[in-house]
Short mmCIF file of C-alpha atoms in Angstrom, two decimals:
data_model
loop_
_atom_site.label_atom_id
_atom_site.label_comp_id
_atom_site.label_asym_id
_atom_site.label_seq_id
_atom_site.Cartn_x
_atom_site.Cartn_y
_atom_site.Cartn_z
CA MET R 1 -2.86 -11.31 -49.14
CA MET R 2 -1.04 -10.83 -45.62
CA THR R 3 -0.86 -7.72 -43.90
CA VAL R 4 1.73 -6.39 -41.10
CA LYS R 5 1.69 -3.30 -38.90
CA CYS R 6 4.92 -0.64 -39.49
CA HIS R 7 6.86 -0.84 -36.43
CA HIS R 8 7.38 3.38 -36.82
CA CYS R 9 3.66 4.53 -37.73
CA GLY R 10 1.63 1.68 -36.62
CA VAL R 11 -0.50 1.66 -39.97
CA GLU R 12 -1.36 -1.87 -41.20
CA SER R 13 -0.30 -2.43 -44.88
CA PRO R 14 0.38 -5.13 -47.03
CA ARG R 15 3.56 -7.12 -46.28
CA ARG R 16 4.91 -6.80 -49.62
CA GLU R 17 4.66 -3.55 -49.47
CA THR R 18 7.07 -3.30 -46.43
CA LEU R 19 10.93 -3.63 -45.69
CA THR R 20 12.37 -5.32 -42.59
CA ILE R 21 15.19 -2.47 -41.76
CA LYS R 22 17.53 -3.74 -38.71
CA ASP R 23 14.70 -6.24 -37.64
CA GLN R 24 12.03 -3.77 -37.64
CA ILE R 25 9.08 -4.06 -40.01
CA THR R 26 8.80 -0.88 -41.96
CA CYS R 27 6.29 0.71 -44.62
CA ASP R 28 7.31 2.28 -47.89
CA VAL R 29 6.36 5.47 -46.72
CA CYS R 30 8.64 5.41 -43.55
CA ALA R 31 11.30 3.73 -44.84
CA GLU R 32 12.92 6.57 -46.73
CA GLN R 33 12.76 8.60 -43.54
CA VAL R 34 14.48 5.86 -41.95
CA VAL R 35 17.14 4.99 -44.25
CA GLU R 36 17.94 8.47 -44.31
CA GLU R 37 18.18 9.05 -40.53
CA CYS R 38 20.47 5.99 -40.40
CA SER R 39 22.03 6.39 -43.27
CA GLU R 40 25.81 6.05 -41.46
CA THR R 41 25.02 2.73 -40.10
CA LEU R 42 23.10 1.00 -42.34
CA THR R 43 24.58 -1.67 -44.71
CA GLN R 44 22.78 -3.26 -47.67
CA ALA R 45 22.24 -6.35 -45.56
CA ASP R 46 20.24 -4.36 -43.06
CA VAL R 47 17.52 -3.69 -45.68
CA VAL R 48 15.37 -6.60 -46.87
CA ARG R 49 11.96 -6.20 -49.20
CA ASN R 50 9.54 -8.49 -46.90
CA ILE R 51 7.56 -11.43 -49.30
CA ASP R 52 3.88 -12.12 -49.01
CA PRO R 53 3.62 -16.03 -49.37
CA THR R 54 0.33 -15.62 -50.30
CA VAL R 55 0.80 -13.00 -53.29
CA CYS R 56 2.76 -14.25 -56.76
CA SER R 57 5.97 -12.27 -57.21
CA TRP R 58 5.48 -12.09 -60.71
CA CYS R 59 1.59 -11.31 -61.44
CA SER R 60 0.91 -9.82 -58.14
CA PHE R 61 -2.39 -13.27 -57.83
CA ASP R 62 -3.30 -12.93 -54.42
CA GLY R 63 -3.97 -16.20 -52.96
CA GLY R 64 -6.00 -14.83 -49.90
CA GLN R 65 -4.72 -17.18 -47.03
CA THR R 66 -3.21 -19.75 -49.07
CA GLU R 67 0.75 -19.65 -49.52
CA LEU R 68 1.81 -20.14 -52.75
CA GLY R 69 4.60 -22.47 -53.70
CA THR R 70 7.84 -21.15 -54.89
CA VAL R 71 10.21 -20.67 -57.41
CA ALA R 72 13.65 -19.33 -56.88
CA ALA R 73 12.64 -18.80 -53.13
CA LEU R 74 9.51 -15.99 -54.31
CA PRO R 75 6.09 -17.31 -53.79
CA THR R 76 4.49 -17.72 -57.67
CA CYS R 77 1.26 -18.63 -58.49
CA GLU R 78 0.42 -22.03 -60.56
CA PRO R 79 0.01 -20.30 -64.05
CA CYS R 80 3.26 -17.85 -63.93
CA GLU R 81 5.10 -21.34 -62.62
CA ALA R 82 3.83 -23.41 -65.37
CA ARG R 83 4.83 -20.45 -68.19
CA MET R 84 8.23 -20.12 -66.65
CA ARG R 85 8.79 -24.19 -66.59
CA ASN R 86 7.86 -24.15 -70.31
CA TRP R 87 8.80 -20.49 -71.68
CA PRO R 88 6.95 -20.41 -74.75
CA LEU R 89 9.10 -19.69 -78.02
CA PRO R 90 8.54 -16.75 -79.99
CA GLY R 91 6.49 -17.09 -82.67
CA TRP R 92 9.40 -15.59 -85.28
CA ILE R 93 11.72 -17.83 -83.76
CA LYS R 94 9.68 -21.08 -84.88
CA LEU R 95 9.17 -19.35 -87.94
CA ALA R 96 12.48 -18.61 -88.72
CA PHE R 97 13.56 -22.28 -87.50
CA VAL R 98 11.06 -23.63 -90.07
CA THR R 99 11.96 -21.79 -92.67
CA LEU R 100 15.83 -22.01 -92.53
CA THR R 101 15.22 -25.71 -91.87
CA ILE R 102 13.27 -25.90 -95.25
CA LEU R 103 15.64 -23.78 -97.00
CA GLY R 104 18.41 -25.94 -95.73
CA VAL R 105 16.99 -29.41 -96.89
CA LEU R 106 16.11 -27.78 -99.91
CA SER R 107 19.74 -26.61 -100.44
CA PHE R 108 21.03 -29.95 -99.58
CA LEU R 109 18.44 -31.69 -102.25
CA PHE R 110 19.55 -29.02 -104.71
CA ASN R 111 23.02 -29.22 -103.66
CA VAL R 112 23.68 -33.02 -103.34
CA ARG R 113 24.15 -32.94 -107.42
CA HIS R 114 27.61 -31.49 -106.70
CA VAL R 115 28.64 -34.51 -104.96
CA GLN R 116 27.20 -37.02 -107.43
CA GLY R 117 28.55 -35.27 -109.61
CA ALA R 118 32.33 -35.47 -108.02
CA PHE R 119 32.06 -38.79 -107.26
CA ALA R 120 30.56 -39.60 -111.02
CA ALA R 121 33.74 -37.87 -112.56
CA ARG R 122 36.01 -39.73 -110.14
CA ALA R 123 34.38 -43.04 -111.26
CA GLY R 124 34.95 -42.10 -115.08
CA LYS R 125 38.34 -41.34 -114.13
CA ARG R 126 39.17 -44.88 -112.49
CA ALA R 127 37.42 -46.47 -115.15
CA PHE R 128 39.78 -44.50 -117.80
CA ALA R 129 42.58 -45.77 -116.03
CA SER R 130 41.49 -49.08 -115.75
CA GLY R 131 40.92 -48.65 -119.72
CA ASN R 132 37.07 -49.43 -119.57
CA LEU R 133 36.45 -46.47 -122.07
CA ASP R 134 32.53 -47.16 -122.30
CA LEU R 135 31.82 -47.10 -118.39
CA ALA R 136 34.36 -43.99 -118.37
CA VAL R 137 32.45 -42.16 -121.08
CA GLU R 138 29.21 -42.97 -119.19
CA LYS R 139 30.39 -41.70 -115.94
CA ALA R 140 31.87 -38.43 -117.04
CA ARG R 141 28.55 -37.50 -118.89
CA LEU R 142 26.57 -38.29 -115.75
CA ALA R 143 28.90 -35.91 -114.13
CA ALA R 144 28.27 -33.40 -116.78
CA ASN R 145 24.50 -33.86 -116.66
CA LYS R 146 24.58 -33.27 -112.46
CA VAL R 147 26.72 -30.08 -112.42
CA PRO R 148 26.19 -28.85 -116.31
CA GLU R 149 27.43 -25.42 -115.00
CA PHE R 150 31.11 -27.17 -114.34
CA LYS R 151 32.20 -27.24 -118.12
CA GLN R 152 35.35 -29.41 -116.92
CA TYR R 153 32.73 -32.45 -116.74
CA ARG R 154 31.74 -31.81 -119.95
CA LEU R 155 34.92 -31.26 -121.62
CA LEU R 156 36.04 -34.47 -119.65
CA ALA R 157 32.96 -36.74 -120.79
CA ASP R 158 33.95 -35.09 -124.57
CA LEU R 159 37.43 -36.40 -123.89
CA PHE R 160 36.66 -39.72 -123.23
CA GLU R 161 34.71 -40.26 -126.02
CA GLY R 162 37.11 -38.87 -128.55
CA ILE R 163 39.70 -41.11 -127.01
CA ARG R 164 37.08 -43.89 -127.26
CA LEU R 165 36.14 -43.19 -131.06
CA LEU R 166 40.06 -43.17 -131.70
CA SER R 167 40.09 -46.54 -130.15
CA GLN R 168 37.09 -47.70 -132.15
CA ASP R 169 38.93 -46.46 -135.65
CA GLU R 170 36.53 -43.46 -136.16
CA PRO R 171 39.05 -41.05 -136.53
CA ALA R 172 37.00 -38.55 -138.68
CA GLU R 173 34.34 -38.23 -135.53
CA ALA R 174 37.07 -38.10 -132.90
CA LEU R 175 38.96 -35.36 -134.48
CA LYS R 176 35.45 -33.27 -134.31
CA LYS R 177 34.99 -34.09 -131.00
CA LEU R 178 38.64 -33.07 -129.85
CA GLN R 179 38.45 -30.07 -132.12
CA SER R 180 35.48 -28.63 -130.31
CA ILE R 181 37.46 -29.55 -126.44
CA ALA R 182 40.31 -27.61 -128.29
CA GLN R 183 38.13 -24.23 -128.83
CA GLU R 184 37.19 -24.33 -124.83
CA ALA R 185 40.80 -25.54 -123.90
CA PRO R 186 43.19 -24.46 -126.52
CA ASN R 187 46.07 -24.93 -124.44
CA ASP R 188 45.80 -28.62 -123.15
CA PRO R 189 48.73 -30.51 -124.40
CA MET R 190 46.68 -33.78 -124.13
CA VAL R 191 43.95 -32.63 -126.41
CA LYS R 192 46.68 -31.45 -129.10
CA ASP R 193 48.58 -34.81 -128.90
CA LEU R 194 45.21 -36.58 -129.19
CA MET R 195 44.31 -34.50 -132.13
CA THR R 196 47.40 -35.40 -133.93
CA SER R 197 46.60 -38.79 -133.18
CA ALA R 198 43.13 -38.47 -134.53
CA GLU R 199 44.69 -36.66 -138.11
CA ILE R 200 47.23 -39.43 -138.30
CA SER R 201 44.58 -42.09 -138.02
CA LEU R 202 42.31 -40.13 -140.43
CA ALA R 203 45.23 -39.84 -142.91
CA PHE R 204 45.64 -43.66 -142.82
CA GLU R 205 42.15 -43.95 -143.21
CA GLN R 206 42.38 -41.92 -146.51
CA HIS R 207 45.68 -43.58 -147.64
CA ASN R 208 47.45 -40.42 -147.50
CA TYR R 209 50.81 -41.81 -146.09
CA ASP R 210 52.69 -39.03 -146.53
CA ARG R 211 50.65 -36.82 -144.10
CA PHE R 212 50.69 -39.88 -141.96
CA LEU R 213 54.29 -39.94 -141.70
CA GLU R 214 54.81 -36.07 -141.57
CA LEU R 215 52.33 -36.29 -138.48
CA ALA R 216 53.95 -39.25 -136.99
CA GLN R 217 57.45 -37.71 -137.24
CA ARG R 218 56.01 -34.56 -135.93
CA GLN R 219 54.78 -36.29 -132.79
CA GLN R 220 57.69 -38.45 -132.41
CA ALA R 221 59.85 -35.28 -132.18
CA ALA R 222 57.60 -33.75 -129.81
CA HIS R 223 57.80 -36.77 -127.32
CA PRO R 224 61.14 -38.57 -128.45
CA GLN R 225 60.69 -40.57 -125.05
CA ASP R 226 57.51 -42.34 -126.03
CA ARG R 227 58.39 -45.73 -127.79
CA ARG R 228 54.74 -45.57 -129.36
CA GLY R 229 55.56 -42.47 -131.65
CA ASP R 230 58.78 -44.40 -133.04
CA PHE R 231 56.26 -47.52 -133.64
CA GLN R 232 53.99 -44.93 -135.37
CA VAL R 233 56.91 -43.41 -137.83
CA ALA R 234 57.86 -47.10 -138.39
CA SER R 235 54.09 -47.98 -139.14
CA ALA R 236 54.31 -44.51 -141.57
CA LEU R 237 57.23 -45.79 -143.53
CA ALA R 238 56.17 -48.85 -143.88
CA CYS R 239 53.03 -47.75 -145.54
CA LYS R 240 55.30 -45.65 -147.18
CA TYR R 241 57.30 -48.44 -148.69
CA ALA R 242 53.98 -50.43 -149.19
CA GLU R 243 52.84 -47.72 -151.41
CA THR R 244 56.10 -47.38 -153.85
CA GLY R 245 58.20 -49.90 -153.13
CA SER R 246 61.17 -47.81 -152.23
CA ALA R 247 63.68 -49.69 -150.15
CA GLU R 248 64.71 -46.57 -148.55
CA PHE R 249 61.44 -46.63 -146.55
CA ARG R 250 62.06 -50.49 -145.57
CA ASP R 251 65.24 -50.20 -144.57
CA ALA R 252 64.14 -46.96 -142.50
CA ALA R 253 61.24 -48.85 -141.26
CA GLU R 254 63.29 -51.80 -140.12
CA LYS R 255 65.72 -49.55 -138.67
CA ARG R 256 63.42 -48.12 -136.25
CA LEU R 257 61.80 -51.67 -135.25
CA ASN R 258 65.32 -52.60 -134.53
CA ASP R 259 66.40 -49.64 -132.85
CA LEU R 260 63.12 -49.96 -130.38
CA GLY R 261 64.41 -53.28 -129.11
CA ALA R 262 62.24 -55.95 -127.66
CA ASP R 263 58.75 -55.35 -126.71
CA ARG R 264 57.61 -54.26 -123.48
CA ASP R 265 53.85 -55.20 -123.83
CA PRO R 266 51.47 -56.87 -126.29
CA ASP R 267 50.30 -53.52 -127.36
CA GLU R 268 54.00 -53.19 -128.76
CA THR R 269 54.39 -56.75 -130.15
CA ASP R 270 50.95 -56.69 -132.28
CA TYR R 271 51.73 -53.24 -133.57
CA ARG R 272 55.44 -54.89 -134.59
CA GLN R 273 53.49 -57.63 -136.40
CA ARG R 274 51.69 -55.52 -138.09
CA ILE R 275 54.30 -53.40 -139.57
CA GLN R 276 56.30 -56.19 -140.17
CA HIS R 277 53.14 -57.95 -142.13
CA ARG R 278 53.09 -54.61 -144.06
CA LEU R 279 56.64 -55.03 -144.64
CA THR R 280 56.77 -58.32 -146.21
CA THR R 281 53.18 -58.10 -148.16
CA ARG R 282 53.45 -54.52 -148.95
CA ARG R 283 49.65 -54.88 -148.07
CA ILE R 284 48.27 -52.39 -146.14
CA ILE R 285 45.74 -53.37 -143.93
CA SER R 286 43.40 -51.87 -140.96
CA ARG R 287 44.23 -53.16 -137.30
CA GLN R 288 40.81 -54.26 -137.58
CA GLN R 289 41.28 -56.39 -140.53
CA PHE R 290 44.93 -57.57 -139.29
CA HIS R 291 43.13 -58.95 -135.91
CA ASP R 292 40.31 -60.44 -138.09
CA LYS R 293 42.60 -62.32 -140.35
CA PHE R 294 45.21 -63.52 -137.87
CA PRO R 295 43.45 -63.74 -134.63
CA ARG R 296 46.61 -65.31 -133.19
CA GLY R 297 49.23 -62.92 -134.15
CA TRP R 298 51.11 -62.81 -137.57
CA LYS R 299 55.00 -64.27 -138.18
CA PRO R 300 56.69 -63.80 -140.99
CA GLU R 301 56.74 -67.43 -142.01
CA GLU R 302 53.27 -67.55 -142.80
CA MET G 1 45.91 -4.24 -82.81
CA ILE G 2 42.81 -2.91 -82.97
CA PRO G 3 40.31 -4.08 -80.82
CA ILE G 4 36.98 -5.05 -82.45
CA PRO G 5 33.86 -4.42 -80.30
CA GLY G 6 31.96 -7.60 -79.57
CA VAL G 7 28.85 -6.06 -80.53
CA LEU G 8 30.09 -5.65 -83.92
CA ILE G 9 31.18 -9.82 -84.45
CA ALA G 10 27.62 -10.65 -82.84
CA LEU G 11 26.24 -8.12 -85.52
CA LEU G 12 27.84 -9.97 -88.00
CA SER G 13 26.86 -12.94 -86.67
CA PHE G 14 23.57 -12.80 -85.06
CA PRO G 15 22.10 -15.44 -86.18
CA GLY G 16 24.45 -17.86 -83.76
CA VAL G 17 23.28 -15.60 -81.11
CA ILE G 18 19.88 -16.41 -81.37
CA VAL G 19 20.66 -19.81 -81.66
CA HIS G 20 22.93 -19.88 -78.80
CA GLU G 21 19.97 -18.41 -76.74
CA THR G 22 17.24 -20.85 -78.02
CA ALA G 23 19.41 -23.38 -77.02
CA HIS G 24 19.65 -22.49 -73.65
CA LEU G 25 16.05 -21.82 -73.11
CA LEU G 26 15.40 -25.32 -74.99
CA PHE G 27 17.13 -27.00 -72.71
CA CYS G 28 15.75 -25.30 -69.89
CA LYS G 29 12.14 -26.18 -71.24
CA LEU G 30 13.42 -29.66 -71.51
CA ARG G 31 14.22 -29.86 -67.81
CA ARG G 32 11.70 -28.21 -66.67
CA VAL G 33 13.72 -25.46 -65.37
CA ALA G 34 11.93 -21.79 -64.70
CA VAL G 35 12.93 -19.11 -66.84
CA PHE G 36 12.76 -15.57 -65.65
CA ASP G 37 13.66 -13.62 -68.84
CA VAL G 38 15.16 -14.05 -72.26
CA CYS G 39 16.82 -11.75 -74.67
CA PHE G 40 17.79 -13.26 -77.74
CA PHE G 41 19.61 -10.76 -79.13
CA ARG G 42 20.21 -7.03 -78.58
CA ILE G 43 22.85 -4.23 -79.16
CA PRO G 44 23.91 -2.68 -76.03
CA PRO G 45 24.55 1.17 -75.55
CA ALA G 46 27.68 2.34 -77.43
CA ASN G 47 29.57 3.03 -73.83
CA GLU G 48 28.55 -0.73 -73.10
CA TRP G 49 30.50 -2.39 -76.24
CA PHE G 50 33.78 -2.92 -74.64
CA SER G 51 32.17 -4.19 -71.41
CA GLY G 52 31.58 -7.56 -72.02
CA THR G 53 27.66 -6.61 -71.49
CA PRO G 54 25.65 -9.99 -72.80
CA ILE G 55 24.42 -9.14 -76.35
CA GLY G 56 21.62 -12.04 -75.25
CA TYR G 57 20.67 -14.10 -72.45
CA VAL G 58 18.69 -16.48 -70.55
CA MET G 59 17.48 -15.88 -66.79
CA HIS G 60 16.60 -19.01 -65.05
CA GLU G 61 16.12 -20.61 -61.61
CA LYS G 62 19.13 -22.93 -60.39
CA PRO G 63 18.94 -26.06 -61.84
CA ALA G 64 17.96 -28.67 -58.96
CA ASP G 65 20.38 -31.21 -60.40
CA PHE G 66 23.79 -31.28 -62.20
CA THR G 67 22.72 -33.27 -65.21
CA SER G 68 20.20 -30.12 -65.87
CA SER G 69 22.69 -27.51 -65.14
CA PHE G 70 24.97 -29.46 -67.42
CA LEU G 71 22.74 -29.69 -70.02
CA ILE G 72 21.82 -26.11 -70.29
CA SER G 73 25.13 -24.97 -70.03
CA VAL G 74 26.44 -27.32 -72.75
CA GLY G 75 22.99 -26.87 -75.02
CA PRO G 76 24.61 -24.07 -76.94
CA PHE G 77 27.69 -26.57 -77.88
CA ILE G 78 25.45 -29.34 -79.20
CA ILE G 79 22.90 -27.33 -81.04
CA ASN G 80 25.28 -24.09 -82.54
CA THR G 81 27.38 -27.42 -83.66
CA LEU G 82 24.40 -29.56 -85.09
CA LEU G 83 22.97 -26.74 -87.02
CA CYS G 84 26.07 -25.33 -88.46
CA LEU G 85 26.85 -28.56 -89.96
CA PHE G 86 23.45 -28.78 -91.24
CA PHE G 87 23.68 -25.55 -92.98
CA CYS G 88 26.94 -25.75 -94.07
CA PHE G 89 26.94 -29.17 -95.39
CA PRO G 90 25.09 -28.67 -98.43
CA ALA G 91 26.64 -25.47 -99.22
CA PHE G 92 30.24 -26.57 -99.13
CA PHE G 93 29.98 -28.84 -101.99
CA PRO G 94 29.30 -26.43 -105.05
CA VAL G 95 31.72 -24.15 -103.47
CA ARG G 96 34.44 -26.61 -102.81
CA LEU G 97 34.24 -29.00 -105.36
CA HIS G 98 33.07 -27.03 -108.41
CA ASN G 99 33.86 -23.21 -107.40
CA VAL G 100 30.22 -22.42 -108.64
CA PHE G 101 29.10 -18.88 -107.50
CA GLU G 102 25.97 -19.58 -105.89
CA PRO G 103 24.41 -17.06 -103.62
CA SER G 104 22.66 -19.47 -101.90
CA ALA G 105 25.56 -21.45 -101.11
CA TYR G 106 27.30 -18.82 -99.49
CA PHE G 107 24.59 -17.61 -97.82
CA PHE G 108 24.41 -20.94 -95.97
CA LEU G 109 28.17 -21.01 -95.39
CA TRP G 110 27.75 -17.79 -93.35
CA LEU G 111 24.77 -18.72 -91.63
CA GLY G 112 26.32 -22.14 -90.75
CA ILE G 113 29.59 -20.24 -89.67
CA SER G 114 27.69 -17.35 -87.92
CA ILE G 115 26.29 -20.57 -85.59
CA GLY G 116 29.21 -22.39 -85.40
CA MET G 117 31.25 -19.70 -83.49
CA HIS G 118 28.37 -19.32 -81.00
CA ALA G 119 28.53 -22.56 -79.98
CA PHE G 120 30.95 -22.44 -77.08
CA PRO G 121 29.19 -21.41 -73.86
CA SER G 122 30.21 -18.22 -72.43
CA MET G 123 32.56 -17.75 -69.74
CA GLY G 124 29.26 -16.98 -67.17
CA ASP G 125 28.02 -20.41 -68.30
CA ALA G 126 31.05 -21.99 -67.94
CA MET G 127 31.93 -20.70 -64.21
CA VAL G 128 28.32 -21.42 -63.17
CA LEU G 129 28.91 -25.04 -64.56
CA TRP G 130 32.40 -25.12 -62.68
CA SER G 131 30.73 -24.01 -59.54
CA GLU G 132 28.31 -26.84 -59.72
CA ALA G 133 30.53 -29.30 -61.43
CA LYS G 134 32.60 -29.15 -57.83
CA SER G 135 29.75 -29.30 -55.75
CA ALA G 136 28.06 -32.43 -57.38
CA ALA G 137 31.49 -33.96 -58.13
CA ALA G 138 31.86 -33.58 -54.31
CA ARG G 139 28.63 -35.70 -53.75
CA GLY G 140 30.35 -38.33 -56.22
CA ASN G 141 28.21 -37.58 -59.52
CA VAL G 142 30.07 -39.07 -62.24
CA LEU G 143 28.73 -36.83 -65.12
CA ALA G 144 30.19 -33.92 -62.85
CA ILE G 145 33.70 -35.54 -62.47
CA LEU G 146 33.39 -36.37 -66.40
CA SER G 147 32.82 -32.99 -67.00
CA PHE G 148 35.63 -31.38 -65.89
CA PRO G 149 37.55 -31.47 -69.12
CA LEU G 150 35.02 -30.26 -71.13
CA ILE G 151 34.48 -27.39 -68.70
CA GLY G 152 38.24 -26.92 -69.33
CA VAL G 153 37.92 -26.71 -72.91
CA ILE G 154 34.98 -24.15 -72.36
CA LEU G 155 37.23 -22.16 -70.50
CA LEU G 156 40.09 -22.28 -72.82
CA ALA G 157 37.84 -21.59 -75.75
CA ASN G 158 36.37 -18.50 -74.05
CA ILE G 159 40.37 -17.56 -73.31
CA GLY G 160 40.99 -18.54 -77.45
CA SER G 161 38.04 -16.23 -78.51
CA ILE G 162 40.37 -13.03 -78.03
CA VAL G 163 42.44 -14.69 -81.19
CA TRP G 164 39.31 -15.67 -82.99
CA LEU G 165 39.19 -19.37 -81.81
CA ASP G 166 35.34 -18.97 -81.94
CA LEU G 167 35.54 -18.32 -85.18
CA LEU G 168 38.10 -21.06 -86.01
CA TYR G 169 36.15 -23.49 -84.68
CA GLY G 170 33.24 -22.21 -86.97
CA PHE G 171 35.06 -22.90 -90.20
CA ALA G 172 36.40 -26.36 -88.28
CA ILE G 173 32.85 -27.50 -88.29
CA GLY G 174 31.43 -25.79 -91.09
CA LEU G 175 33.94 -26.10 -93.56
CA GLY G 176 36.53 -28.73 -91.83
CA VAL G 177 34.09 -31.27 -91.37
CA PRO G 178 32.46 -31.53 -94.78
CA GLU G 179 36.51 -31.60 -95.92
CA LEU G 180 37.06 -34.71 -93.91
CA VAL G 181 34.16 -36.57 -94.77
CA LEU G 182 34.45 -35.73 -98.60
CA ASN G 183 38.02 -37.03 -97.90
CA SER G 184 37.15 -40.27 -96.55
CA LEU G 185 34.56 -41.08 -99.07
CA SER G 186 37.07 -40.45 -101.96
CA ALA G 187 39.64 -42.57 -100.29
#
């Protein structure tokens, strides 16, 4: 520790307990009086606290006669400098950071299923659009399993499954599936239409051709622009002709087919051939039986 | 318009203030810059609520080089932005994709956005960086020259905080970035 003599009282004091006032060393005791006396002429720059380069400004460690290193121009002992250059993070900050990081990771692991669900649903819709019903059902079911609380995915999976059952000529099962969807989405027009389609298939399967015709006509009236509805009515009329032999039904069926004009895709051609086969032979066979019997299609002269 | 005291905003988003000061401190430690005092969060007396008294601070020595000054000043921008993404990303999906009411998701969204909105260095940080950058650029420091646009952005962001630009930034990082990622993955 360095000591200096006060210019005013001559007492030896530790250097860091003195001030320099207008270039004169002044002990803390005299400083008050000097400042009071010269208050009108003193500026802030005239009063400077003296620093002892051998005493740490932060912990008052006394280095004896050895001058200490400085930090920000203030004498600083080694432990203080080491602590300041590596300021400890409080325990609560570390604990909060570790806890929140773990929670964040857990949140990610728990919530990543939402992303997987969304992508599975998207893949399902794409598969459905491309006609791959098996994949559509699989992906939609996966989405529903990933996010069970999001009922739309379950309904989507049920819907795809219902459509697949319809395409597999299993109308009774399809109708059950669609009815379960309708309970949760009673106003969905697509579900309503699909239910009518399932009921039409079921009526056909049960040889209830009056019901088939009634439902087909109802669906065609609901969607007059849909050519498939017209084919369906023609199909029902052909069934009625096959069943009753009434020319009235045959003529009505043929008129429907003529009014439709040229076929627009292979499905329409296939449907037209089945109806024509029914009208020509008065035999009612299922789509599967027709395809098994006429794998390359059917023409009246055969 | 009724002015909302900064302390009220800081109270609602206190994790962001703490992370902001911690980021300053971490970069001080990383660059071995002496720290004199740290306050992670405090509530100033009511008469100082509108005076701009800092809610938190890190008092440190003047760094010896511009890189240290730059990192210490910009540290919160880096750390807060990354943490905002980290917390908001997983919480975003259940809410955005499936509108699921999951309290933990909303907690993490609040946490992330609170942290994100305190990403911008304060006006004080920006002014220190500005003066350091000027002298370092005069010595030909490339980082200092390149940092001028960023300092400009920080200054603008601080001015913009009057119209909630800081909160907007929190939302943009916390909700906007996951949305962009989701859209790019869905494309």
